[in-house]
Short mmCIF file of C-alpha atoms in Angstrom, two decimals:
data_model
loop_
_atom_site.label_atom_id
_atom_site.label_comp_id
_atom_site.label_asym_id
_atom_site.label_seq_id
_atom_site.Cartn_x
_atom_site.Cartn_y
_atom_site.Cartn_z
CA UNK O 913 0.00 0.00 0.00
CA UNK O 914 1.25 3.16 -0.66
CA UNK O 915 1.14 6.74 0.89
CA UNK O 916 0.02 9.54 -1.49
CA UNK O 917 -1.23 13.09 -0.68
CA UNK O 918 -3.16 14.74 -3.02
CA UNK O 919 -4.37 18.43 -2.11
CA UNK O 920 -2.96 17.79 1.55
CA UNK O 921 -3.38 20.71 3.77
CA UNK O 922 -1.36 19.48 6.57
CA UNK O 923 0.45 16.69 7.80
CA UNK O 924 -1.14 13.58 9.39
CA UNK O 925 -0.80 12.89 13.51
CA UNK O 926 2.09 10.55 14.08
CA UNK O 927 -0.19 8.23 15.87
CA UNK O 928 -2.62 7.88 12.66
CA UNK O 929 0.43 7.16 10.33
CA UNK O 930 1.88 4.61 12.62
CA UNK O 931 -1.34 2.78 12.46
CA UNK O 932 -1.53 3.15 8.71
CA UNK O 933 2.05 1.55 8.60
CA UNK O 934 1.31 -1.26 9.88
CA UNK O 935 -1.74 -1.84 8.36
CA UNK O 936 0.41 -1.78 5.34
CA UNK O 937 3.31 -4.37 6.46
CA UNK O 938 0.72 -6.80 7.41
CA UNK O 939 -1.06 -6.24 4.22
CA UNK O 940 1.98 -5.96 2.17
CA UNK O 941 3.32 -9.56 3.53
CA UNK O 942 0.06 -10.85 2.60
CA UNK O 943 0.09 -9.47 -1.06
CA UNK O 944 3.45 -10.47 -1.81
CA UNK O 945 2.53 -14.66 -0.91
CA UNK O 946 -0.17 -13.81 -3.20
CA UNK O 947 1.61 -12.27 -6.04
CA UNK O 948 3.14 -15.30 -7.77
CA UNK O 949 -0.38 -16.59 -8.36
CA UNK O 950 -3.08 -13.12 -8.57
CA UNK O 951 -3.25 -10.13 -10.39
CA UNK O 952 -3.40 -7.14 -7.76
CA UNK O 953 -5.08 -3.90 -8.69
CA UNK O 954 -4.68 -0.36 -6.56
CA UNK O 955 -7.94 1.42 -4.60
CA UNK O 956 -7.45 4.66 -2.90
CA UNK O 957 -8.80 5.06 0.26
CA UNK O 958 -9.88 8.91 0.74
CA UNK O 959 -9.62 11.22 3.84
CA UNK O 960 -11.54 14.76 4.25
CA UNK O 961 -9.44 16.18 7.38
CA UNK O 962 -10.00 13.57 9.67
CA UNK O 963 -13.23 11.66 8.32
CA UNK O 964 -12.64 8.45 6.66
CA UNK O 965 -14.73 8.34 3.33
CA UNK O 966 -14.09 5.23 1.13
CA UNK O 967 -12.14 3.73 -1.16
CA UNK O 968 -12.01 4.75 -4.97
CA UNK O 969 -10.45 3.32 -7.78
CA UNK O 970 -9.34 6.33 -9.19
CA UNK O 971 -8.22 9.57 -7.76
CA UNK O 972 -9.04 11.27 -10.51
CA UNK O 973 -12.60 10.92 -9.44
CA UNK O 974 -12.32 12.75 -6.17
CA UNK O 975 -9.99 15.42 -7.89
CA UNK O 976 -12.63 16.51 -10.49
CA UNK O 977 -15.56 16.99 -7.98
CA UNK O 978 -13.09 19.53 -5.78
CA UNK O 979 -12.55 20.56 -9.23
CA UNK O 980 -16.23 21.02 -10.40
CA UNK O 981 -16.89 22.95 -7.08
CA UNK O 982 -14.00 25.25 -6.92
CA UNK O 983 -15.46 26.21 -10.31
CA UNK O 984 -19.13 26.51 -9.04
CA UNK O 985 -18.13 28.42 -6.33
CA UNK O 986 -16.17 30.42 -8.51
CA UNK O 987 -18.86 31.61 -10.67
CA UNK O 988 -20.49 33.99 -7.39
CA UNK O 989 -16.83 34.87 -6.20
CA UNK O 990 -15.04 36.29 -9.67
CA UNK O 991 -13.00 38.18 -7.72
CA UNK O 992 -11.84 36.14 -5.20
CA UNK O 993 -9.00 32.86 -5.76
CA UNK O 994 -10.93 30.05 -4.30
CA UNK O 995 -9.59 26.80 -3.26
CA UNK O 996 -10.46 23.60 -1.16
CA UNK O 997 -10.68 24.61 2.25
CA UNK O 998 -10.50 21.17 3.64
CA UNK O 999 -7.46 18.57 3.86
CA UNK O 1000 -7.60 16.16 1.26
CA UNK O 1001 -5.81 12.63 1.51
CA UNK O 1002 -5.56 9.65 -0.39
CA UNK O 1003 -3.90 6.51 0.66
CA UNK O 1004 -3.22 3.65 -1.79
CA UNK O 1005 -3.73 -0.19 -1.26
CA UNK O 1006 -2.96 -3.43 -3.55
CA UNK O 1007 -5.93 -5.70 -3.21
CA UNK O 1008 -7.10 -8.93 -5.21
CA UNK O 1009 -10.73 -7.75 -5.18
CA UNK O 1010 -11.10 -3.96 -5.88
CA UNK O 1011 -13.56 -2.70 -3.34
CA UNK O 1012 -14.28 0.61 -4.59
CA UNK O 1013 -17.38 2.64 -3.71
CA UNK O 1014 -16.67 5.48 -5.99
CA UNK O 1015 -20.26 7.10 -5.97
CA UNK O 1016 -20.68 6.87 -1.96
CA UNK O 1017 -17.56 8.59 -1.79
CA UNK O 1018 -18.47 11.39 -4.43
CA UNK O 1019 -21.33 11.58 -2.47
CA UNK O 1020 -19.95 12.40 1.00
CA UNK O 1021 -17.22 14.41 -0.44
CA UNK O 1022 -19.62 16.69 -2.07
CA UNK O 1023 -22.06 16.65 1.17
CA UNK O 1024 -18.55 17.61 3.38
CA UNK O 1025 -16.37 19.90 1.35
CA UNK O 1026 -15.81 23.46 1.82
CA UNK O 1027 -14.67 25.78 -0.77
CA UNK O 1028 -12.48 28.65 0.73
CA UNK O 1029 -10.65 32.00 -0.21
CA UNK O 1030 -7.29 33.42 1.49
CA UNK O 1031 -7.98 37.09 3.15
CA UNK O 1032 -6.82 38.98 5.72
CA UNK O 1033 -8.45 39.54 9.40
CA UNK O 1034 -8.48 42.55 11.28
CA UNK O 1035 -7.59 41.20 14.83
CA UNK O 1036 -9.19 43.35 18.15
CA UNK O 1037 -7.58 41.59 21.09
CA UNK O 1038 -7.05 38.36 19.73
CA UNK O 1039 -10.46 38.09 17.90
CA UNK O 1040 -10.86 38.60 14.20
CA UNK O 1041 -13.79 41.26 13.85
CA UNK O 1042 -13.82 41.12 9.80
CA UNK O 1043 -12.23 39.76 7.15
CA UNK O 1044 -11.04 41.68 3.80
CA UNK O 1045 -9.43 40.31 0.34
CA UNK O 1046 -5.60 41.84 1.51
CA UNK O 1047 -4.06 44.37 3.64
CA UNK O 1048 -4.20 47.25 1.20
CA UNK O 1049 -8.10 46.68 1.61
CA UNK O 1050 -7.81 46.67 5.35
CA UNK O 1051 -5.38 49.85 5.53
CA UNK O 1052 -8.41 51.02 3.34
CA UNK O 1053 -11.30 50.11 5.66
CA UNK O 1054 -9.62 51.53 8.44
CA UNK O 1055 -8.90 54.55 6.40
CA UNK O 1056 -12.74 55.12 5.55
CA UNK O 1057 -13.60 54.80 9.23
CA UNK O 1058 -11.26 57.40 10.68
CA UNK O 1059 -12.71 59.75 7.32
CA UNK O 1060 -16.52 59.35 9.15
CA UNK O 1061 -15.01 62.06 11.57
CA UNK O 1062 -12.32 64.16 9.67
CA UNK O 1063 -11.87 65.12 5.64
CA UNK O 1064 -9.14 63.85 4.05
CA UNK O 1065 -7.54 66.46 3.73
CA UNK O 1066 -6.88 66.69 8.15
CA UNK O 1067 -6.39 63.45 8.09
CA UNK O 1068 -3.46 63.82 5.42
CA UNK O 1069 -2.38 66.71 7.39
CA UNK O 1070 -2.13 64.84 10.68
CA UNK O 1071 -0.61 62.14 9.43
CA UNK O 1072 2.29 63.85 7.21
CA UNK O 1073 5.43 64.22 9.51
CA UNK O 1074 6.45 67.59 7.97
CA UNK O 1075 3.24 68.74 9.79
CA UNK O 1076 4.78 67.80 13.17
CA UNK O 1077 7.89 69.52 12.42
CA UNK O 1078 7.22 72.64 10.38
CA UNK O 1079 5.48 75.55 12.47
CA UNK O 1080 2.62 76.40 11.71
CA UNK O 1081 0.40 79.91 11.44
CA UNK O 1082 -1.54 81.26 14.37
CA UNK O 1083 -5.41 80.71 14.62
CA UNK O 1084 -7.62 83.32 14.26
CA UNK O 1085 -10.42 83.16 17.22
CA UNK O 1086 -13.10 80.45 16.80
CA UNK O 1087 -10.79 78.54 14.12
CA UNK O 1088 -9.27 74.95 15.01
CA UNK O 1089 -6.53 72.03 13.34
CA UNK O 1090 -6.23 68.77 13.73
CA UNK O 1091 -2.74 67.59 15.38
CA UNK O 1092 -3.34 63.61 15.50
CA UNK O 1093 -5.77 60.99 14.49
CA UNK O 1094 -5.55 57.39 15.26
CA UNK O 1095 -7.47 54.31 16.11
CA UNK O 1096 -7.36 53.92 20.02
CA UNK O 1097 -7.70 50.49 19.60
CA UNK O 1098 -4.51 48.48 18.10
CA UNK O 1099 -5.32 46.48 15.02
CA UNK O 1100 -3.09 43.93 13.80
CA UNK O 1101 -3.86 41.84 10.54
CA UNK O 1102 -3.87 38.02 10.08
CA UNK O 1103 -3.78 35.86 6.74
CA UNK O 1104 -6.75 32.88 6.89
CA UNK O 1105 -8.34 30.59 4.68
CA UNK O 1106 -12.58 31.75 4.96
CA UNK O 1107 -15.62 30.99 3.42
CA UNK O 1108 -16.19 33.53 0.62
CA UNK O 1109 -19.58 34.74 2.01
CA UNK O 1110 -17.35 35.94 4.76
CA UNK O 1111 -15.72 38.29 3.00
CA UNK O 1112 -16.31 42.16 3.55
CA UNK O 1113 -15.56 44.97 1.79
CA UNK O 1114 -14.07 48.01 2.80
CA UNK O 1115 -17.33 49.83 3.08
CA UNK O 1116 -18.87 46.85 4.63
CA UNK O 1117 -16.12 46.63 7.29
CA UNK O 1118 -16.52 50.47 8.09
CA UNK O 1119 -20.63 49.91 8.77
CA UNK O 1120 -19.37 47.01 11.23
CA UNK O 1121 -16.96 49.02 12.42
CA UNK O 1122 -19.62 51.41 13.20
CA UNK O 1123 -22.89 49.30 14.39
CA UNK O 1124 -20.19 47.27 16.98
CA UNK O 1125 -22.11 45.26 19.71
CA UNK O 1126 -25.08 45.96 21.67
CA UNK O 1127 -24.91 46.15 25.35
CA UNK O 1128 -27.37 46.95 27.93
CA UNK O 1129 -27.56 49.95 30.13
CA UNK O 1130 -30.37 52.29 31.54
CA UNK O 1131 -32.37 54.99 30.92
CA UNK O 1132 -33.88 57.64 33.51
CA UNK O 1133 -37.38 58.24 32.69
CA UNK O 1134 -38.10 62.31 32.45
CA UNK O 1135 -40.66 64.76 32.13
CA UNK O 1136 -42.82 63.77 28.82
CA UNK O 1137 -41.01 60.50 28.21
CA UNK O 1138 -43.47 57.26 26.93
CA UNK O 1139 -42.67 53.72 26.12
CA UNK O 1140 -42.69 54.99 22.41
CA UNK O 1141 -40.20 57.56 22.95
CA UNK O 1142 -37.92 56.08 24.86
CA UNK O 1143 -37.50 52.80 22.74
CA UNK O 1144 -37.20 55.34 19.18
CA UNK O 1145 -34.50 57.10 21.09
CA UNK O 1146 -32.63 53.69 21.17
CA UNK O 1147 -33.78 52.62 17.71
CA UNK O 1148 -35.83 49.64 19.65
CA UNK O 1149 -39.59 48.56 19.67
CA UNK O 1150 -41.37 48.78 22.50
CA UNK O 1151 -42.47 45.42 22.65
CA UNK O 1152 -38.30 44.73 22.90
CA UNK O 1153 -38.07 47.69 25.80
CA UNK O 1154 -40.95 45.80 27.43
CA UNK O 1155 -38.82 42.75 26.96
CA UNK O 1156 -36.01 43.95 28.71
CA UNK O 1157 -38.21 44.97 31.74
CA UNK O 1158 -40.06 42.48 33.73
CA UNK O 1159 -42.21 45.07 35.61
CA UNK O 1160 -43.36 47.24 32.40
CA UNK O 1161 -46.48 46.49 30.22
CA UNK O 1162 -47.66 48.64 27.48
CA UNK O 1163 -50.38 50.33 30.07
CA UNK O 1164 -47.39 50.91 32.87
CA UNK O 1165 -47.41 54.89 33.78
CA UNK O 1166 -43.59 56.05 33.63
CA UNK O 1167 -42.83 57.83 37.03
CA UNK O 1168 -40.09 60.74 36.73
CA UNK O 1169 -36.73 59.46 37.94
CA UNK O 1170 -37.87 55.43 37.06
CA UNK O 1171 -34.72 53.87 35.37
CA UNK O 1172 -35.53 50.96 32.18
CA UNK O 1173 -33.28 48.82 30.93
CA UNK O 1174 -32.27 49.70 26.97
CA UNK O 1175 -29.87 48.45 24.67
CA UNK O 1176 -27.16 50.79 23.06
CA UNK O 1177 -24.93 50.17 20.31
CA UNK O 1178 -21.24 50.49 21.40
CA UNK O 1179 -18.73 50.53 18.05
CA UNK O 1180 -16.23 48.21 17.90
CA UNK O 1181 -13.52 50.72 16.93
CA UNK O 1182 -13.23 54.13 18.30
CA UNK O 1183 -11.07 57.27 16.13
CA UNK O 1184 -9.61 59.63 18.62
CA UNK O 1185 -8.92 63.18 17.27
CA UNK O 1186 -6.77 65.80 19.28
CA UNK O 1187 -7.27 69.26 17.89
CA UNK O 1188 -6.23 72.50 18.94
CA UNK O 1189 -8.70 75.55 19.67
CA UNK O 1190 -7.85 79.21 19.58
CA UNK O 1191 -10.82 81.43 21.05
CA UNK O 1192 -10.70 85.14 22.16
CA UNK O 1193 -13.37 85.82 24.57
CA UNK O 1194 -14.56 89.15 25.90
CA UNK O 1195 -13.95 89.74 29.82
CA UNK O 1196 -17.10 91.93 31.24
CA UNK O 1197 -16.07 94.90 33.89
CA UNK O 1198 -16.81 95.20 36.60
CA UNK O 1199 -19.14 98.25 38.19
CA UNK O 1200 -17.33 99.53 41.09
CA UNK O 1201 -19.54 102.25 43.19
CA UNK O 1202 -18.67 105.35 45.24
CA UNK O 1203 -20.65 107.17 47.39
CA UNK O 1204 -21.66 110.71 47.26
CA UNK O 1205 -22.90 112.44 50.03
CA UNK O 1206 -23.78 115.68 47.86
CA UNK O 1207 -26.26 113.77 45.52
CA UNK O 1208 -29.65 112.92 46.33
CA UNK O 1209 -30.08 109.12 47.46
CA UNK O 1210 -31.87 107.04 44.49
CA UNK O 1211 -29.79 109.16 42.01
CA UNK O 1212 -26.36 107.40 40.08
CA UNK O 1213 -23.95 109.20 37.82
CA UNK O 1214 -21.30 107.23 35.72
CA UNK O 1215 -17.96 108.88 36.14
CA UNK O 1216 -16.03 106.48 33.68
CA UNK O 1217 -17.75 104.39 30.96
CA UNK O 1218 -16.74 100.61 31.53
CA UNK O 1219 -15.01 98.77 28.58
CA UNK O 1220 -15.30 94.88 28.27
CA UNK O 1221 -11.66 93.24 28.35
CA UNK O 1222 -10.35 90.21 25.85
CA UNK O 1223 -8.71 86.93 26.76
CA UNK O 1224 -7.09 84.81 24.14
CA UNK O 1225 -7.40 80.51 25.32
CA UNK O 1226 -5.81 77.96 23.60
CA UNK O 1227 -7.72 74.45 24.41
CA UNK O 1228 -6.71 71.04 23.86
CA UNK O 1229 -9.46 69.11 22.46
CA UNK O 1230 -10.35 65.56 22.20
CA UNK O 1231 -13.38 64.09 20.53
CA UNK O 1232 -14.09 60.42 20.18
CA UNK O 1233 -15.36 59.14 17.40
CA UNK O 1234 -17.07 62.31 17.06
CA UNK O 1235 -18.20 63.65 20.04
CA UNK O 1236 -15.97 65.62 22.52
CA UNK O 1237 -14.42 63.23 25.08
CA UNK O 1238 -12.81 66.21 27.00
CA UNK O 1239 -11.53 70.32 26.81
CA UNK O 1240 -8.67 71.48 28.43
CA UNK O 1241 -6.72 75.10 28.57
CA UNK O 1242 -3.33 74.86 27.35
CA UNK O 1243 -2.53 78.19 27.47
CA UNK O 1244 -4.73 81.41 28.32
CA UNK O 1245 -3.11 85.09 27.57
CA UNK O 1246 -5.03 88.34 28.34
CA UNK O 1247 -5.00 90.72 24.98
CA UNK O 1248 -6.65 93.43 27.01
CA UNK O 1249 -7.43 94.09 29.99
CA UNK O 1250 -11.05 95.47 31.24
CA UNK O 1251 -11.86 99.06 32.23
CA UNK O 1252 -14.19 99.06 35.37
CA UNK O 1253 -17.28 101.04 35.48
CA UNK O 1254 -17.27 104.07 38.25
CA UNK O 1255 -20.59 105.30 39.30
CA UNK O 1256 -21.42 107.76 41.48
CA UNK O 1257 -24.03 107.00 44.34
CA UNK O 1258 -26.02 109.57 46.05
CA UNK O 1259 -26.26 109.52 49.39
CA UNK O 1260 -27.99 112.57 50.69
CA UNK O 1261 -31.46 111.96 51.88
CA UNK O 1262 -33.95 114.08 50.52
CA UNK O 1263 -36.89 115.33 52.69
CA UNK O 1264 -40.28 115.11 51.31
CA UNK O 1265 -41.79 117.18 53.77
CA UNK O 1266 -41.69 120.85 52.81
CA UNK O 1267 -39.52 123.35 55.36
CA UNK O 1268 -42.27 126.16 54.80
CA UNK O 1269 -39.39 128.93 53.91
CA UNK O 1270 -39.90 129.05 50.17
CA UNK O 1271 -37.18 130.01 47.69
CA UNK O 1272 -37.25 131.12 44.35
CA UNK O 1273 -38.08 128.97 41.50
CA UNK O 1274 -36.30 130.83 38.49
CA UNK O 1275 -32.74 131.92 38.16
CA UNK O 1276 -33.38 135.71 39.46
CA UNK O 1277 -35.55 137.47 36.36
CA UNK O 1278 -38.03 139.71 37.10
CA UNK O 1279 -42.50 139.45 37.80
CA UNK O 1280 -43.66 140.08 34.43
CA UNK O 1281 -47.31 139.78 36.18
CA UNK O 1282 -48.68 139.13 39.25
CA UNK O 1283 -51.70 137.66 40.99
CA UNK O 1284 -55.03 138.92 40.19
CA UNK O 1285 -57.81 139.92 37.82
CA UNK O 1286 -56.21 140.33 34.37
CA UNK O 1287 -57.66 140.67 31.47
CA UNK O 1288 -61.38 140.36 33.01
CA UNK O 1289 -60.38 137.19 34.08
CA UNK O 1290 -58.15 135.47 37.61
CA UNK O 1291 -54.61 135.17 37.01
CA UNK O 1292 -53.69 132.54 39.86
CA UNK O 1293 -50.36 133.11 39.65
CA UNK O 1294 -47.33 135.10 39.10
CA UNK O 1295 -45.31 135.69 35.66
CA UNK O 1296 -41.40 135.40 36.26
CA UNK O 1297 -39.36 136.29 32.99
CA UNK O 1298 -36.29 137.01 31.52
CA UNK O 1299 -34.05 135.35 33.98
CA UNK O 1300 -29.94 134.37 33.64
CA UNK O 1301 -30.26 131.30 33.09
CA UNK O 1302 -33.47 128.86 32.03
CA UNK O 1303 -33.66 126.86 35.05
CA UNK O 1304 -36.65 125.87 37.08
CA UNK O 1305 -36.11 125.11 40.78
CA UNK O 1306 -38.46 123.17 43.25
CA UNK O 1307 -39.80 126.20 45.53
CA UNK O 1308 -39.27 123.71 48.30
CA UNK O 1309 -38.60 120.02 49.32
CA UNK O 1310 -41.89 117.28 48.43
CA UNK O 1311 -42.57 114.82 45.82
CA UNK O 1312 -44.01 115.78 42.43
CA UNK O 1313 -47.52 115.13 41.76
CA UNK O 1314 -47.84 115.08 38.37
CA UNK O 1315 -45.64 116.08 35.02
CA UNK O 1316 -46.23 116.31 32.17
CA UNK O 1317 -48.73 117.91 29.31
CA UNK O 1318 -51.52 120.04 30.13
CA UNK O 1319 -54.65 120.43 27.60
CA UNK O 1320 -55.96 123.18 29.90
CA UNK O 1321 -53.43 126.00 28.31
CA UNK O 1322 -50.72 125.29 31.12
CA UNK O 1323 -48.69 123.40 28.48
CA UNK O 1324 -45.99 121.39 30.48
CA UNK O 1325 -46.90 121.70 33.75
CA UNK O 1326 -45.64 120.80 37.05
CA UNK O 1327 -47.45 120.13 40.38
CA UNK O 1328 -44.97 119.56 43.24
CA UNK O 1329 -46.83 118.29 46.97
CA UNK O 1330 -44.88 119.56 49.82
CA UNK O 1331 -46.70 117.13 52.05
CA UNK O 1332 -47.44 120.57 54.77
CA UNK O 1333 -50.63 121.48 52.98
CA UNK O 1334 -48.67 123.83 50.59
CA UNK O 1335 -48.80 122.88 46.71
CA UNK O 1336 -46.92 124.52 43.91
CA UNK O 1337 -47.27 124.81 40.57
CA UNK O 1338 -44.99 125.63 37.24
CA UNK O 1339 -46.02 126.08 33.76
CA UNK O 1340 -45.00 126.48 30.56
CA UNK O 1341 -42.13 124.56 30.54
CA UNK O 1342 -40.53 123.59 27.46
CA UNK O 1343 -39.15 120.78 28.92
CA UNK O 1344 -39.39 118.54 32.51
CA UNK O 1345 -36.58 116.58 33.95
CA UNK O 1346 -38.80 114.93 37.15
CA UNK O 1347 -41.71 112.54 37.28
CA UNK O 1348 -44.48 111.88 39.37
CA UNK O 1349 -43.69 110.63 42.85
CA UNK O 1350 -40.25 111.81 42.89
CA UNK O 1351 -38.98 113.16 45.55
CA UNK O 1352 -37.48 116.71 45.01
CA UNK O 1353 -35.16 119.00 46.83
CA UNK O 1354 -35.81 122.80 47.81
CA UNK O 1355 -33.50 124.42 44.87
CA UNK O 1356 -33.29 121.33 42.75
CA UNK O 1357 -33.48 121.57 39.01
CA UNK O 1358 -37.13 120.36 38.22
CA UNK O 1359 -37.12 121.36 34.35
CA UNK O 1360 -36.37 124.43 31.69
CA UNK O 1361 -38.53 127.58 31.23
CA UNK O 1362 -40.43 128.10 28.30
CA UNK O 1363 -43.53 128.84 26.24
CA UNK O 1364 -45.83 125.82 26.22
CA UNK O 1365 -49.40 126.16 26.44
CA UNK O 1366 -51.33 129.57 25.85
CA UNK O 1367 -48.06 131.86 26.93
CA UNK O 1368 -47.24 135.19 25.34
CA UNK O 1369 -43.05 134.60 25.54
CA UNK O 1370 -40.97 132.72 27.69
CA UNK O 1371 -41.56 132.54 30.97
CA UNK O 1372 -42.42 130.46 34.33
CA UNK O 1373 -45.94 130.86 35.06
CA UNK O 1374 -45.69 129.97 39.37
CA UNK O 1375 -48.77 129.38 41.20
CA UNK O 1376 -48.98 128.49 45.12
CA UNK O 1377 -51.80 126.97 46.98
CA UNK O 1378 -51.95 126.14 51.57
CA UNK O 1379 -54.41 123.84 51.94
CA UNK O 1380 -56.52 123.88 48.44
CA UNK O 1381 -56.72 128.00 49.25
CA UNK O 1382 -54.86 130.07 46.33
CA UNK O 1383 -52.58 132.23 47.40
CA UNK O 1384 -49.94 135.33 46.60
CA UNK O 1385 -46.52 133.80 46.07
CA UNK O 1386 -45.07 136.88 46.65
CA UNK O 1387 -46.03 136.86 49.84
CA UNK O 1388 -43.48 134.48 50.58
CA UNK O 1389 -40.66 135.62 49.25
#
């Protein structure tokens, strides 16, 4: 009998050869008694890895059915080079009556063989996530899946080592560059022999890349969240959230702050990107107060106009696959620096309650006319005119009645309490500078004189009144 390997993939055990051998040395002492008289012809007893088939007479026979199916095979997988994927042995005997069972044999080799293709597996801790035709298609699967999160461009620009030498031009605010990109995970590539329906493509490998596993965490129910809202969020039906918690039904009633169990895909690969952030941001001032005893309380006056300061931060950014993983400030340099606010605070209080000495409401000027039957008609007040300056003064401390237009021919018109049962009143202002319920200071500047109203010229038309009763203010002055 002799030993012949046809399409072997491997070499046999030791212990299964030394078994064959001495099969053959019995048979062989046998079949040389019986030579001198019998004609011996040659079968071929077939093994497909490990599993005995049957003896042929021809090896031929089992050659053209690997043959016919490589070919087959072939037919869906242009692309690929396809071979037997199983070891194929033959071992050849010398017997008087051929035995052959040539058709069982086709049979079971048929039923058992596997057709296969070389290719190359991307290995994630010892465990081949995908298979591709060669390396260049790996190198261009992994390429594809770190271009999901930057151009090509960035990643070209990362990756070149002139970029990590040369220096490069400052970032204008808001602007950022890419300084590295690579897989945090470390890929290494191994050559098999694989079915070819196991073969990916580049584009496939980058969508497996990218759906990864599914693994189970949970979900904190909040305001307005329902069963059909929180499975869409995690691209699952409800009847699968429901699934994944025993105590829900489809008529349970979500409580705020409940936590479900969901599944969430987690990708098998993850690209980390470091970039580098320039951003000038403006730096409010600050409003820094002093007090001044000479001004009405209530009443501010800025002394210096603030101005907003810049600072200049350069961050260190990483995102994952992505989304940003973390921020941090590499380097922070004020441009300018802010101007503070000053404001003057009054601090005087003012007395609403009148003193009763009156003083006089105009800036000098002269009584143009007084109180008294004019023109067939009660003039309730005096005229003041033609005085230095335009100014109209409160007669004496109270708060301010009312300001503002009069239809009655007073034009703008002031009416100031002075909470003692005296009331004044000034007209014809062409403009106020108080409103009602202010309080107002004997002297203080109340508003400008003017010609509002029915007046003949410019003047301050002053009226005084002790408890509703009109009277003379020239009596009190």
């Amino acid at each position: 009998m002799d030993l012949q390997g046809k399409r072997l993939k491997g070499i046999k055990p030791a212990g299964f050869l030394i078994k064959m051998f001495v099969f053959m040395m019995v048979f062989t002492t046998v079949s040389i008694t019986a030579t001198a008289n019998t004609k011996l012809d040659t079968v071929y007893h077939v093994y497909l890895d490990d599993q005995y088939l049957g003896p042929i007479s021809d090896q031929k026979i089992t050659d053209q059915v690997v043959d016919e199916a490589v070919e087959a095979k072939q037919k869906d997988y242009k692309d690929y080079q396809l071979e037997l994927g199983n070891e194929l042995t033959y071992i050849s005997e010398q017997v008087f009556r051929p035995n052959a069972a040539d058709n069982t044999v086709v049979d079971k080799l048929k039923d058992q063989l596997t057709i296969k293709t070389e290719a190359i597996g991307l290995t994630l801790n010892n465990k081949v996530i995908a298979y591709v035709k060669d390396e260049a298609e790996a190198e261009l699967a992994l390429k594809k899946f770190k271009l999901l999160f930057v151009s090509e461009e960035e990643l070209e620009q990362a990756e070149s080592e002139e970029n990590k030498v040369t220096s490069l031009p400052s970032l204008k605010s808001g602007e950022s560059r890419i300084k590295d990109v690579h897989m945090e995970e470390e890929i290494t590539f191994s050559s098999d022999l694989i079915l070819p329906n196991e073969m990916l493509t580049a584009d496939e490998a980058v969508k497996l890349f990218q759906k990864g596993t599914l693994e189970e965490k949970t979900h904190e129910v909040k305001q307005g969240d329902v069963l059909g809202t929180i499975a869409d969020t995690y691209q699952l039906t409800s009847e699968q959230l429901i699934q994944l918690n025993e105590d829900l039904t489809e008529k349970s009633v979500l409580q705020i702050g409940q936590e479900l169990n969901v599944l969430v895909t987690k990708p098998l690969l993850h690209v980390m990107v470091e970039k580098e952030a320039y951003q000038e941001d403006t730096v409010d001032y600050e409003k820094e107060f002093i007090e001044n005893s000479e001004m009405p309380k209530g009443e501010t006056k800025v002394t210096q106009t603030g101005k907003k300061g810049k600072t200049a931060f350069t961050y260190k950014v990483i995102e994952e696959n992505g989304k940003q993983d973390s921020k941090e400030i590499m380097d922070e340099n004020i441009i300018e620096k802010p101007i503070n606010e000053m404001i003057e605070k009054g601090t005087k209080v003012i007395p609403s309650r009148g003193t009763g000495k009156f003083t006089w409401p105009a800036s000098g000027g002269y009584v143009s006319s007084e109180t008294g039957q004019r023109w067939g008609k009660l003039h309730k007040g005096i005229d003041i005119a033609r005085p230095s300056n335009l100014t109209i003064k409160a007669a004496d401390n109270g708060i301010v009645s009312s300001a503002g237009w009069n239809n009655g021919g007073y034009g703008n018109k002031i009416v100031i309490d002075h909470q003692n049962g005296y009331r004044t009143v000034y007209a014809h202002l062409d403009s106020i500078s108080v409103s009602a319920g202010q309080k107002v200071e004997k002297g203080s500047s109340i508003g400008i004189m003017g010609a509002t109203g029915d007046a003949h010229g410019v003047h301050l038309h002053f009226e005084m009144y002790q408890n509703g009763q009109l009277k003379n203010p020239l009596s009190y002055f």
